[in-house]
Coordinates of C-alpha atoms and ligand atoms in Angstrom, one line a residue:
M1 CA -55.9 -40.2 1.7
D2 CA -53.0 -42.1 0.1
T3 CA -50.3 -42.0 2.8
A4 CA -47.7 -43.2 0.3
H5 CA -47.5 -39.6 -1.0
P6 CA -46.7 -36.5 0.9
S7 CA -49.8 -34.4 1.7
F8 CA -50.6 -31.4 -0.3
P9 CA -49.6 -28.9 2.5
I10 CA -46.2 -30.6 2.8
L11 CA -45.7 -30.4 -1.0
V12 CA -46.5 -26.7 -0.9
A13 CA -44.2 -26.2 2.0
L14 CA -41.4 -28.1 0.2
F15 CA -42.0 -26.1 -3.0
V16 CA -41.9 -22.8 -1.1
L17 CA -38.8 -23.9 0.7
L18 CA -37.1 -24.9 -2.6
L19 CA -38.2 -21.7 -4.2
G20 CA -36.9 -19.7 -1.3
V21 CA -33.5 -21.4 -1.4
T22 CA -33.1 -21.0 -5.2
S23 CA -34.3 -17.4 -5.4
S24 CA -32.7 -16.2 -2.2
Q25 CA -29.6 -14.1 -2.8
P26 CA -26.5 -14.8 -0.8
Y27 CA -26.6 -11.3 0.5
E28 CA -30.2 -11.8 1.8
E29 CA -29.1 -14.7 3.9
F30 CA -26.0 -12.8 5.0
L31 CA -28.2 -9.8 5.9
Q32 CA -30.5 -11.9 8.0
C33 CA -27.5 -13.3 9.7
L34 CA -26.2 -9.8 10.5
E35 CA -29.6 -8.7 11.7
F36 CA -29.7 -11.7 14.0
H37 CA -26.6 -10.4 15.6
D38 CA -27.6 -6.7 15.6
S39 CA -31.1 -5.5 14.6
N40 CA -29.8 -2.0 13.6
I41 CA -27.1 -3.2 11.3
T42 CA -28.8 -2.8 7.9
S43 CA -28.2 1.0 8.0
I44 CA -24.5 0.4 7.4
V45 CA -25.0 -2.2 4.6
Y46 CA -25.1 -1.0 1.0
T47 CA -26.4 -3.5 -1.5
R48 CA -26.2 -3.0 -5.3
A49 CA -29.8 -1.8 -5.1
N50 CA -28.9 1.1 -2.9
S51 CA -28.6 4.4 -4.7
S52 CA -25.3 5.3 -3.0
F53 CA -23.7 1.9 -3.7
S54 CA -21.7 3.1 -6.7
S55 CA -20.5 6.4 -5.3
L56 CA -19.5 4.7 -2.0
L57 CA -17.6 2.0 -3.9
E58 CA -15.9 4.6 -6.1
S59 CA -15.1 7.1 -3.4
S60 CA -11.9 5.3 -2.4
I61 CA -11.0 3.5 -5.6
R62 CA -7.5 5.1 -5.9
N63 CA -6.6 3.5 -9.2
P64 CA -9.1 4.3 -12.0
R65 CA -7.8 1.2 -13.7
F66 CA -10.2 -0.8 -11.5
D67 CA -13.2 1.6 -11.9
T68 CA -14.7 0.3 -15.1
S69 CA -17.9 -1.5 -15.9
A70 CA -15.8 -4.7 -16.4
T71 CA -14.3 -4.6 -12.9
P72 CA -15.9 -7.3 -10.7
K73 CA -18.0 -5.6 -8.0
P74 CA -18.8 -6.7 -4.5
L75 CA -22.2 -8.1 -3.5
L76 CA -22.4 -5.4 -0.9
I77 CA -20.4 -2.8 1.0
F78 CA -20.4 -3.0 4.8
T79 CA -19.3 0.1 6.7
P80 CA -18.9 -0.9 10.4
R81 CA -19.2 1.8 13.1
Q82 CA -18.0 -0.4 16.0
I83 CA -15.9 -3.5 16.4
S84 CA -18.9 -5.7 17.2
H85 CA -20.1 -5.1 13.6
I86 CA -16.8 -6.6 12.3
E87 CA -17.2 -9.6 14.5
S88 CA -20.7 -10.1 13.1
A89 CA -19.5 -9.6 9.5
I90 CA -16.8 -12.3 10.0
R91 CA -19.2 -14.8 11.5
C92 CA -21.9 -14.3 8.8
S93 CA -19.4 -14.2 6.0
R94 CA -18.0 -17.5 7.1
A95 CA -21.5 -19.0 7.6
H96 CA -22.6 -17.9 4.1
R97 CA -19.2 -18.4 2.3
I98 CA -18.9 -14.8 1.2
Q99 CA -15.3 -13.6 0.9
I100 CA -14.3 -10.5 2.8
R101 CA -12.2 -7.8 1.2
V102 CA -11.1 -5.2 3.8
R103 CA -10.6 -1.6 2.6
S104 CA -9.0 1.1 4.7
G105 CA -7.7 3.8 2.3
G106 CA -8.3 1.9 -1.0
H107 CA -4.8 2.4 -2.5
D108 CA -4.1 -1.2 -3.2
Y109 CA -2.1 -1.1 -6.5
E110 CA -4.1 -4.1 -7.9
G111 CA -7.5 -3.1 -6.4
L112 CA -7.7 -6.1 -4.2
S113 CA -9.4 -4.3 -1.3
Y114 CA -12.5 -3.7 -3.4
S115 CA -12.3 -6.0 -6.4
T116 CA -10.9 -9.3 -7.6
I117 CA -9.5 -10.8 -10.8
S118 CA -12.2 -13.5 -10.5
P119 CA -15.5 -12.4 -12.1
S120 CA -17.4 -15.3 -10.4
L121 CA -16.2 -14.6 -6.8
T122 CA -18.9 -13.7 -4.3
F123 CA -17.4 -11.1 -2.0
L124 CA -18.2 -8.1 0.1
V125 CA -16.2 -5.0 0.9
L126 CA -15.7 -4.3 4.6
D127 CA -14.9 -0.6 4.4
L128 CA -13.4 0.9 7.5
R129 CA -14.0 4.5 6.7
N130 CA -16.0 5.0 9.9
L131 CA -13.3 3.6 12.2
R132 CA -10.7 6.4 12.1
A133 CA -10.3 7.7 15.7
I134 CA -6.9 8.9 16.6
Q135 CA -5.6 9.5 20.2
V136 CA -2.2 11.1 20.5
D137 CA -0.5 10.9 23.9
V138 CA 2.4 13.3 23.9
P139 CA 3.9 12.4 27.3
S140 CA 4.4 8.7 26.3
K141 CA 5.1 9.7 22.6
T142 CA 2.6 7.2 21.4
A143 CA -0.7 7.2 19.6
W144 CA -3.6 4.8 19.0
A145 CA -4.9 5.2 15.5
Q146 CA -7.7 3.2 13.9
A147 CA -7.1 1.5 10.6
G148 CA -9.6 3.6 8.6
A149 CA -7.7 6.8 9.3
T150 CA -5.5 8.2 6.6
L151 CA -1.9 9.2 6.9
G152 CA -2.9 12.8 6.5
E153 CA -5.4 12.5 9.4
L154 CA -2.7 10.9 11.5
Y155 CA -0.1 13.6 10.7
Y156 CA -2.6 16.3 11.3
A157 CA -3.6 14.9 14.7
I158 CA 0.1 14.6 15.7
A159 CA 0.9 18.1 14.5
A160 CA -2.1 19.5 16.5
E161 CA -0.4 18.3 19.7
S162 CA 3.3 18.8 18.8
R163 CA 5.5 20.3 16.1
T164 CA 8.4 18.1 17.2
L165 CA 6.8 14.7 17.0
A166 CA 6.1 12.7 13.8
F167 CA 5.5 9.2 12.5
P168 CA 7.8 7.5 10.0
A169 CA 5.2 6.5 7.4
G170 CA 4.3 7.3 3.7
M171 CA 4.2 10.5 1.9
W172 CA 0.7 10.6 0.3
P173 CA -2.0 11.9 2.7
T174 CA -5.0 9.7 1.6
V175 CA -3.2 6.4 2.1
G176 CA -5.0 4.3 4.8
L177 CA -3.3 3.1 7.9
G178 CA -4.9 -0.4 7.6
G179 CA -3.2 -1.4 4.4
H180 CA -0.1 0.8 4.6
I181 CA 1.3 -0.4 7.9
S182 CA 0.3 -4.0 7.1
G183 CA 2.6 -3.9 4.1
G184 CA 5.5 -1.9 5.7
G185 CA 5.0 1.8 5.0
Y186 CA 8.0 4.0 4.2
G187 CA 8.4 7.7 3.8
S188 CA 10.8 10.6 4.4
L189 CA 11.9 9.4 7.9
L190 CA 13.0 5.9 6.9
R191 CA 16.7 6.6 7.0
K192 CA 16.4 8.1 10.5
H193 CA 13.6 5.9 12.1
G194 CA 12.9 3.0 9.8
I195 CA 9.4 2.3 8.4
A196 CA 5.9 2.5 9.9
A197 CA 5.7 -1.2 10.8
D198 CA 9.0 -0.9 12.7
N199 CA 7.3 1.6 14.9
V200 CA 4.2 -0.3 15.9
V201 CA 4.1 -1.2 19.6
D202 CA 0.6 -2.8 19.9
A203 CA -2.4 -3.5 17.8
Q204 CA -6.1 -4.4 17.9
V205 CA -7.1 -7.2 15.6
V206 CA -10.3 -9.2 15.0
D207 CA -9.3 -12.8 14.2
V208 CA -11.1 -15.4 12.1
E209 CA -13.1 -16.5 15.1
G210 CA -14.4 -12.9 15.7
R211 CA -12.2 -12.4 18.8
I212 CA -10.8 -9.0 19.5
L213 CA -7.1 -9.4 20.3
D214 CA -4.3 -7.1 21.4
R215 CA -0.6 -7.7 21.4
A216 CA -0.7 -9.7 24.7
S217 CA -3.6 -11.9 23.7
M218 CA -2.6 -12.4 20.0
G219 CA 1.0 -13.5 21.0
E220 CA 4.3 -12.4 19.4
D221 CA 4.0 -14.5 16.3
L222 CA 0.8 -12.9 15.0
F223 CA 2.0 -9.5 16.2
W224 CA 5.2 -10.0 14.2
A225 CA 3.2 -11.1 11.1
I226 CA 0.8 -8.1 10.9
R227 CA 3.7 -5.6 10.9
G228 CA 4.5 -5.8 7.2
G229 CA 3.5 -9.4 6.3
G230 CA 0.6 -8.4 4.1
N231 CA -2.9 -8.3 5.5
T232 CA -4.6 -11.6 5.6
F233 CA -4.1 -12.8 9.2
G234 CA -7.1 -10.9 10.6
I235 CA -8.7 -7.5 10.4
V236 CA -6.6 -4.8 12.0
I237 CA -8.8 -2.3 13.8
A238 CA -6.2 -0.1 15.3
W239 CA -2.4 0.4 15.7
K240 CA -0.6 1.7 18.7
I241 CA 2.4 3.5 17.3
K242 CA 5.6 5.0 18.6
L243 CA 6.0 8.7 17.7
V244 CA 9.5 9.9 16.8
P245 CA 11.2 13.2 17.4
V246 CA 11.7 15.7 14.6
P247 CA 13.2 19.2 14.7
A248 CA 10.6 22.0 14.8
T249 CA 12.1 23.1 11.4
V250 CA 13.0 20.8 8.6
T251 CA 14.1 21.7 5.0
A252 CA 12.5 20.4 1.8
C253 CA 14.4 20.9 -1.5
T254 CA 13.8 20.2 -5.1
V255 CA 16.4 20.3 -7.8
T256 CA 15.6 19.3 -11.4
R257 CA 18.2 18.5 -14.1
T258 CA 17.7 17.4 -17.7
L259 CA 20.0 15.4 -19.8
E260 CA 21.4 18.6 -21.2
Q261 CA 22.1 19.7 -17.6
N262 CA 24.2 16.5 -16.8
A263 CA 21.3 14.5 -15.3
T264 CA 23.0 11.2 -16.2
E265 CA 26.2 12.0 -14.4
I266 CA 24.4 13.4 -11.4
V267 CA 22.0 10.5 -11.0
H268 CA 24.9 8.1 -11.5
R269 CA 27.0 9.9 -8.8
W270 CA 23.9 10.1 -6.5
Q271 CA 24.1 6.3 -6.1
Y272 CA 27.5 6.5 -4.5
V273 CA 26.6 8.9 -1.8
V274 CA 22.9 8.6 -1.0
D275 CA 23.0 5.6 1.4
K276 CA 26.0 7.1 3.2
L277 CA 24.7 10.6 3.9
P278 CA 23.8 11.5 7.5
N279 CA 20.5 9.8 8.5
D280 CA 18.9 13.3 8.6
V281 CA 18.7 13.3 4.8
F282 CA 16.2 11.5 2.7
F283 CA 16.3 11.6 -1.1
M284 CA 13.8 10.7 -3.7
V285 CA 14.6 11.0 -7.4
V286 CA 11.9 11.0 -10.0
L287 CA 13.0 10.1 -13.6
N288 CA 10.7 10.7 -16.5
S289 CA 10.4 12.0 -20.0
V290 CA 9.4 15.7 -20.3
A291 CA 9.1 18.4 -23.0
N292 CA 12.5 19.7 -23.7
P293 CA 12.6 23.2 -22.2
V294 CA 15.2 24.5 -24.7
Q295 CA 14.1 22.8 -27.9
A296 CA 10.6 23.0 -29.4
N297 CA 8.8 19.8 -30.1
A298 CA 11.4 17.7 -28.5
T299 CA 11.6 15.7 -25.4
T300 CA 14.3 15.0 -22.9
I301 CA 14.7 13.1 -19.6
Q302 CA 14.4 14.9 -16.4
A303 CA 15.7 13.9 -13.0
S304 CA 13.9 15.6 -10.1
F305 CA 15.9 15.4 -6.8
N306 CA 13.5 15.8 -3.9
S307 CA 15.1 15.8 -0.5
L308 CA 14.1 16.3 3.1
Y309 CA 16.7 17.4 5.7
L310 CA 15.9 17.2 9.4
G311 CA 17.2 20.6 10.3
G312 CA 17.5 24.1 8.9
I313 CA 19.0 25.3 5.5
E314 CA 22.1 26.6 7.3
G315 CA 23.1 23.1 8.2
L316 CA 22.0 21.5 5.0
I317 CA 23.8 23.5 2.3
P318 CA 27.4 23.1 3.6
M319 CA 26.8 19.4 4.3
M320 CA 25.6 18.8 0.7
D321 CA 28.4 20.9 -0.7
A322 CA 30.8 18.7 1.0
K323 CA 29.2 15.3 0.3
F324 CA 27.3 15.7 -2.9
P325 CA 28.6 18.8 -4.7
D326 CA 27.6 17.4 -8.1
L327 CA 24.0 18.3 -7.3
G328 CA 24.8 22.0 -6.9
L329 CA 22.1 22.5 -4.2
R330 CA 21.3 26.2 -3.6
R331 CA 19.3 27.9 -0.9
E332 CA 16.7 28.9 -3.5
N333 CA 16.0 25.2 -4.1
C334 CA 14.9 24.8 -0.5
V335 CA 12.2 25.8 1.9
E336 CA 12.1 25.5 5.7
M337 CA 8.8 24.3 7.3
S338 CA 7.4 22.0 9.9
W339 CA 7.6 18.2 9.3
A340 CA 3.8 17.9 8.8
K341 CA 3.9 20.7 6.2
S342 CA 6.7 18.8 4.3
I343 CA 4.1 16.1 3.6
L344 CA 2.0 18.6 1.7
Y345 CA 5.2 19.9 0.0
F346 CA 6.1 16.4 -1.4
A347 CA 2.5 15.7 -2.3
G348 CA 2.6 18.8 -4.6
F349 CA 0.4 21.2 -2.6
P350 CA 1.1 24.9 -3.0
L351 CA 3.5 26.2 -0.3
N352 CA 0.8 28.3 1.4
S353 CA -1.7 25.4 1.8
P354 CA -3.2 25.1 5.2
L355 CA -2.3 22.1 7.3
E356 CA -6.0 21.1 7.1
S357 CA -5.3 20.0 3.5
L358 CA -3.9 16.9 5.2
L359 CA -7.5 16.0 6.1
D360 CA -8.8 16.0 2.6
R361 CA -9.7 12.4 1.8
T362 CA -10.8 13.2 -1.8
I363 CA -7.5 14.3 -3.3
S364 CA -6.2 12.0 -6.1
A365 CA -2.6 11.3 -6.9
T366 CA -3.2 10.5 -10.5
G367 CA -6.5 12.3 -11.3
S368 CA -8.3 10.2 -13.9
A369 CA -5.1 8.4 -14.9
K370 CA -4.9 4.6 -14.5
F371 CA -1.6 3.2 -13.3
K372 CA 0.4 0.2 -12.6
G373 CA 3.6 0.0 -10.5
K374 CA 6.4 -2.5 -10.0
S375 CA 9.3 -2.4 -7.6
D376 CA 13.0 -3.3 -7.3
Y377 CA 15.9 -2.9 -5.0
V378 CA 19.4 -1.7 -6.1
K379 CA 22.4 -3.0 -4.3
E380 CA 25.2 -2.0 -6.8
P381 CA 25.3 1.4 -8.5
I382 CA 23.8 1.2 -12.1
P383 CA 26.5 2.1 -14.6
I384 CA 26.1 5.1 -16.9
S385 CA 25.3 2.8 -19.8
G386 CA 22.5 1.3 -17.8
F387 CA 20.9 4.7 -17.3
E388 CA 21.3 5.5 -21.0
G389 CA 19.2 2.4 -21.7
I390 CA 16.6 3.6 -19.1
W391 CA 16.4 6.9 -20.9
E392 CA 15.7 5.1 -24.2
K393 CA 12.9 3.2 -22.5
L394 CA 11.4 6.4 -21.0
K395 CA 11.5 8.0 -24.4
E396 CA 9.4 5.1 -25.8
V397 CA 6.3 6.4 -23.9
G398 CA 4.8 9.8 -23.9
V399 CA 5.8 12.7 -21.7
Q400 CA 5.1 11.9 -18.1
T401 CA 3.3 8.7 -18.7
G402 CA 6.0 6.4 -17.4
G403 CA 8.8 6.8 -14.9
L404 CA 11.0 5.6 -12.1
I405 CA 11.0 6.7 -8.5
L406 CA 14.2 6.1 -6.6
A407 CA 14.0 6.3 -2.8
S408 CA 17.2 6.3 -0.7
Y409 CA 18.0 3.6 1.8
G410 CA 20.8 3.1 4.3
G411 CA 20.9 4.7 7.8
K412 CA 18.5 3.1 10.2
M413 CA 17.2 0.7 7.5
S414 CA 20.6 -1.0 7.5
E415 CA 20.6 -1.4 11.2
I416 CA 17.3 -3.3 11.6
P417 CA 17.7 -7.1 11.1
E418 CA 15.9 -8.6 8.1
S419 CA 13.8 -10.9 10.4
S420 CA 12.8 -8.2 12.9
I421 CA 9.5 -7.9 11.1
P422 CA 8.3 -9.5 7.8
F423 CA 9.5 -6.5 5.7
P424 CA 13.0 -7.7 4.9
H425 CA 14.6 -5.0 2.6
R426 CA 17.4 -3.8 4.9
A427 CA 21.2 -3.7 4.8
G428 CA 22.8 -3.8 1.4
N429 CA 20.2 -1.8 -0.4
I430 CA 21.3 1.6 -1.8
Y431 CA 17.8 2.5 -2.9
Q432 CA 14.4 1.2 -3.8
V433 CA 13.0 1.6 -7.3
E434 CA 9.4 2.0 -8.3
E435 CA 8.8 1.6 -12.0
V436 CA 5.4 3.1 -13.0
A437 CA 3.1 3.7 -16.0
F438 CA 0.2 6.1 -16.1
W439 CA -2.4 6.5 -18.8
V440 CA -5.7 8.3 -19.4
E441 CA -6.9 6.4 -22.4
D442 CA -9.8 3.9 -21.9
G443 CA -9.9 0.4 -23.2
V444 CA -8.0 -2.8 -23.0
E445 CA -5.8 -2.1 -26.0
A446 CA -4.4 1.2 -24.6
A447 CA -3.9 -0.5 -21.2
D448 CA -2.1 -3.4 -22.8
G449 CA 0.3 -1.0 -24.6
Y450 CA 1.3 0.7 -21.3
L451 CA 1.4 -2.5 -19.3
N452 CA 3.7 -4.1 -22.0
W453 CA 5.9 -1.0 -21.9
L454 CA 6.2 -1.3 -18.1
R455 CA 7.0 -5.0 -18.3
G456 CA 9.6 -4.2 -20.9
L457 CA 11.2 -1.6 -18.6
Y458 CA 11.1 -4.1 -15.7
E459 CA 12.8 -6.7 -17.9
Y460 CA 15.4 -4.2 -18.9
M461 CA 16.2 -3.5 -15.2
T462 CA 16.9 -7.2 -14.5
P463 CA 20.8 -7.0 -14.6
Y464 CA 20.9 -3.9 -12.4
V465 CA 18.6 -5.0 -9.5
S466 CA 18.5 -7.6 -6.7
K467 CA 18.6 -11.2 -7.6
N468 CA 17.7 -14.6 -6.0
P469 CA 15.1 -13.4 -5.1
R470 CA 14.4 -10.4 -7.2
E471 CA 13.0 -8.4 -4.2
A472 CA 9.8 -6.4 -4.4
Y473 CA 7.9 -4.1 -2.0
A474 CA 4.7 -5.7 -0.8
N475 CA 2.9 -2.4 -0.6
Y476 CA 3.5 -1.9 -4.4
R477 CA 1.5 -4.9 -5.1
D478 CA 2.3 -6.5 -8.4
L479 CA 0.3 -9.5 -9.6
D480 CA 2.8 -10.0 -12.5
I481 CA 5.2 -11.5 -10.0
G482 CA 2.8 -14.3 -9.1
R483 CA -0.5 -14.9 -7.5
N484 CA -2.9 -17.3 -5.9
G485 CA -6.0 -18.7 -7.7
G486 CA -8.8 -16.2 -8.6
G487 CA -10.7 -16.8 -5.4
G488 CA -7.5 -16.5 -3.4
E489 CA -7.0 -20.2 -3.0
G490 CA -3.4 -20.4 -2.0
D491 CA -0.8 -22.9 -3.0
Y492 CA 2.3 -22.8 -0.9
R493 CA 4.8 -23.7 -3.6
R494 CA 3.4 -21.2 -6.1
A495 CA 3.1 -18.5 -3.4
R496 CA 6.8 -19.0 -2.5
S497 CA 7.9 -17.3 -5.7
W498 CA 6.2 -14.0 -5.1
G499 CA 6.3 -14.5 -1.3
S500 CA 10.1 -14.6 -1.2
S501 CA 10.3 -11.5 -3.4
Y502 CA 8.2 -9.6 -0.8
Y503 CA 9.4 -11.2 2.4
K504 CA 12.6 -13.1 1.6
N505 CA 13.3 -15.7 4.3
N506 CA 10.4 -14.4 6.4
F507 CA 8.0 -16.0 4.0
D508 CA 8.1 -19.4 5.7
R509 CA 7.5 -17.9 9.2
L510 CA 4.5 -16.0 7.7
V511 CA 3.1 -19.3 6.4
R512 CA 3.5 -20.9 9.8
V513 CA 1.7 -18.0 11.5
K514 CA -1.1 -18.2 8.9
T515 CA -1.4 -21.9 9.4
A516 CA -1.8 -21.3 13.2
V517 CA -4.3 -18.4 13.1
D518 CA -6.3 -19.1 9.9
P519 CA -5.8 -22.7 8.9
A520 CA -8.9 -22.8 6.6
N521 CA -7.6 -19.7 4.8
F522 CA -10.7 -17.5 5.3
F523 CA -8.9 -14.2 4.9
R524 CA -7.5 -14.5 1.5
N525 CA -6.9 -12.7 -1.8
E526 CA -4.9 -13.1 -5.0
Q527 CA -1.7 -12.5 -3.0
S528 CA -2.5 -13.6 0.5
I529 CA -0.1 -15.9 2.5
P530 CA -1.5 -19.4 2.2
P531 CA -1.6 -21.9 5.1
L532 CA 0.6 -24.9 5.0
S533 CA -2.4 -27.2 4.3
S534 CA -2.2 -25.8 0.8
W535 CA 1.0 -27.6 0.1
R536 CA 0.6 -29.5 -3.2
Ligands
FDA1 P1 -6.4 -0.6 0.8 O1 -7.5 -0.2 1.6 O2 -6.6 -0.8 -0.7 O3 -5.7 -1.9 1.4 C1 -4.5 -2.5 0.9 C2 -4.5 -3.9 1.3 O4 -4.5 -4.1 2.7 C3 -5.7 -4.7 0.7 O5 -5.3 -6.1 0.5 C4 -6.7 -4.7 1.9 O6 -7.6 -5.8 1.9 C5 -5.7 -4.8 3.1 N1 -6.3 -4.1 4.3 C6 -6.7 -2.8 4.3 N2 -7.0 -2.5 5.5 C7 -6.9 -3.6 6.3 C8 -7.1 -3.8 7.7 N3 -7.6 -2.9 8.5 N4 -6.8 -5.1 8.2 C9 -6.4 -6.0 7.3 N5 -6.1 -5.8 6.0 C10 -6.4 -4.6 5.5 N6 3.5 3.3 0.2 C11 4.5 3.7 1.0 O7 5.1 2.9 1.7 N7 4.9 5.0 1.0 C12 4.2 5.9 0.3 O8 4.6 7.1 0.3 C13 3.1 5.5 -0.5 N8 2.5 6.4 -1.3 C14 1.4 6.0 -2.1 C15 0.7 6.9 -2.9 C16 -0.3 6.5 -3.7 C17 -1.1 7.5 -4.5 C18 -0.7 5.1 -3.7 C19 -1.8 4.6 -4.6 C20 0.0 4.2 -2.9 C21 1.0 4.6 -2.1 N9 1.7 3.7 -1.3 C22 2.8 4.2 -0.5 C23 1.4 2.3 -1.3 C24 0.4 2.0 -0.1 O9 1.2 2.0 1.1 C25 -0.3 0.7 -0.3 O10 -1.1 0.7 -1.4 C26 -1.1 0.4 1.0 O11 -1.5 -1.0 1.0 C27 -2.4 1.2 1.0 O12 -3.2 1.0 2.1 P2 -4.7 1.4 2.1 O13 -5.3 1.1 3.4 O14 -4.8 2.8 1.5 O15 -5.2 0.5 0.9

């Protein structure tokens, strides 16, 4: 035999090996790696070949804009049942260079928890739907809640134990605790108790090395960063939260006014009182174009004033008559209820809905409508002429396809220092604005029309909102204000533009924490905080 050439069996072995390498899918290697760590793990892995892959993926896509055939899909969906599964997922993803997108409730405005803007990215979705245990401890007024639980599940669990305890987080029941608290999380209690992230006292996180950390073992820097600093420092498994007192009876009210009913003057006046009202009052004003109730085939602008008062109607009406008589609030505009029921009220449920409706994880805020949101902060009242221009913008789109949502600030929000946690929007803000567009039409052309309209509205708002930086709310993720590369490759300088909008001066501390805990930038997405090594 000619020993200068490899023997036949060796050639065959090489060929098989090569074939194996070239034909093997990344997920097969990833699966083998997972099985190596836990032989039963495949039952919680859904590949594209699995018949429930699509329904599982779609079940918590909360923005139908990212539920099209063109939307980049994950290689697989992984639904851990215990923390060790997450440790294995991190180890195997790192070994096989598969990016992880973590999904709790799936409400990311830009779909980053289950998709990407980069069609060539190999990624998996780590869906925390099975990790949603909640333990409420009334004597200590605290609760441990896992990240895959929804706000509705949390509020229901608290209400089951006490009518006079609550948690100051968001107002839509299906929002997930994982993403929500990581980005801040505001709701009807913000003027009294701050935001969700202000009320976290401990957390359980799996870091990039697969270690399970609590507040003591992660240290105060990382604990600071995960409370509102975005969500790419590690995977949050659970939050320990401080529950806050609420009266057994609260009052929810809705007053609507059209332009013909002095909406312009009332909204204008609202700005001068809303951040100075007692901390027991929260206001949200929704501005949009509606069919004119008194003129056929015509539209008008409607301002819907939704408020929550921590107390009964008897206390509310005289107070509002004294401080904001322009609204003309009447008893018939208001309903008394428990705080947990007020969540259903603001989410648009009928008044007699059972509290169990909070547990429904299938409800959709927009139905089949796609949406995009942007955000702003208002520090000086917008003049009447400014609102008149907004009305013109709203009239450009169809009835209820675009709008603004104003949420009152002041109170406790002004007392918390900007650097207390990464969420920096505190003293000096009268209210937060969300500019939003909804559409049901399919296709790129229709989407572009609405997106351009929204961008035009945002442009129009420039003189009336915060500047240097133009502040934005991280939980209303908006890739228009800047982003990393498609695969999430960060660039410190580029990230600084959108980073300072979301986090103001806290951005640099977030970069330092990221550099310390995830220097190779494993946890990343199109708007993740980059480590300092990315400085170019
Ligand atoms: P999702 O699962 O999509 O996660 C959002 C981001 O967090 C993604 O980047 C994801 O990877 C990451 N992430 C998720 N879980 C994580 C974990 N365990 N560890 C690390 N990273 C994690 N906001 C508000 O303040 N008040 C409100 O009232 C509302 N209401 C509201 C209604 C509706 C209909 C929508 C669509 C959105 C809101 N929001 C809101 C915004 C909401 O707070 C924001 O979209 C949250 O990030 C959603 O968190 P989810 O876990 O549901 O989203």
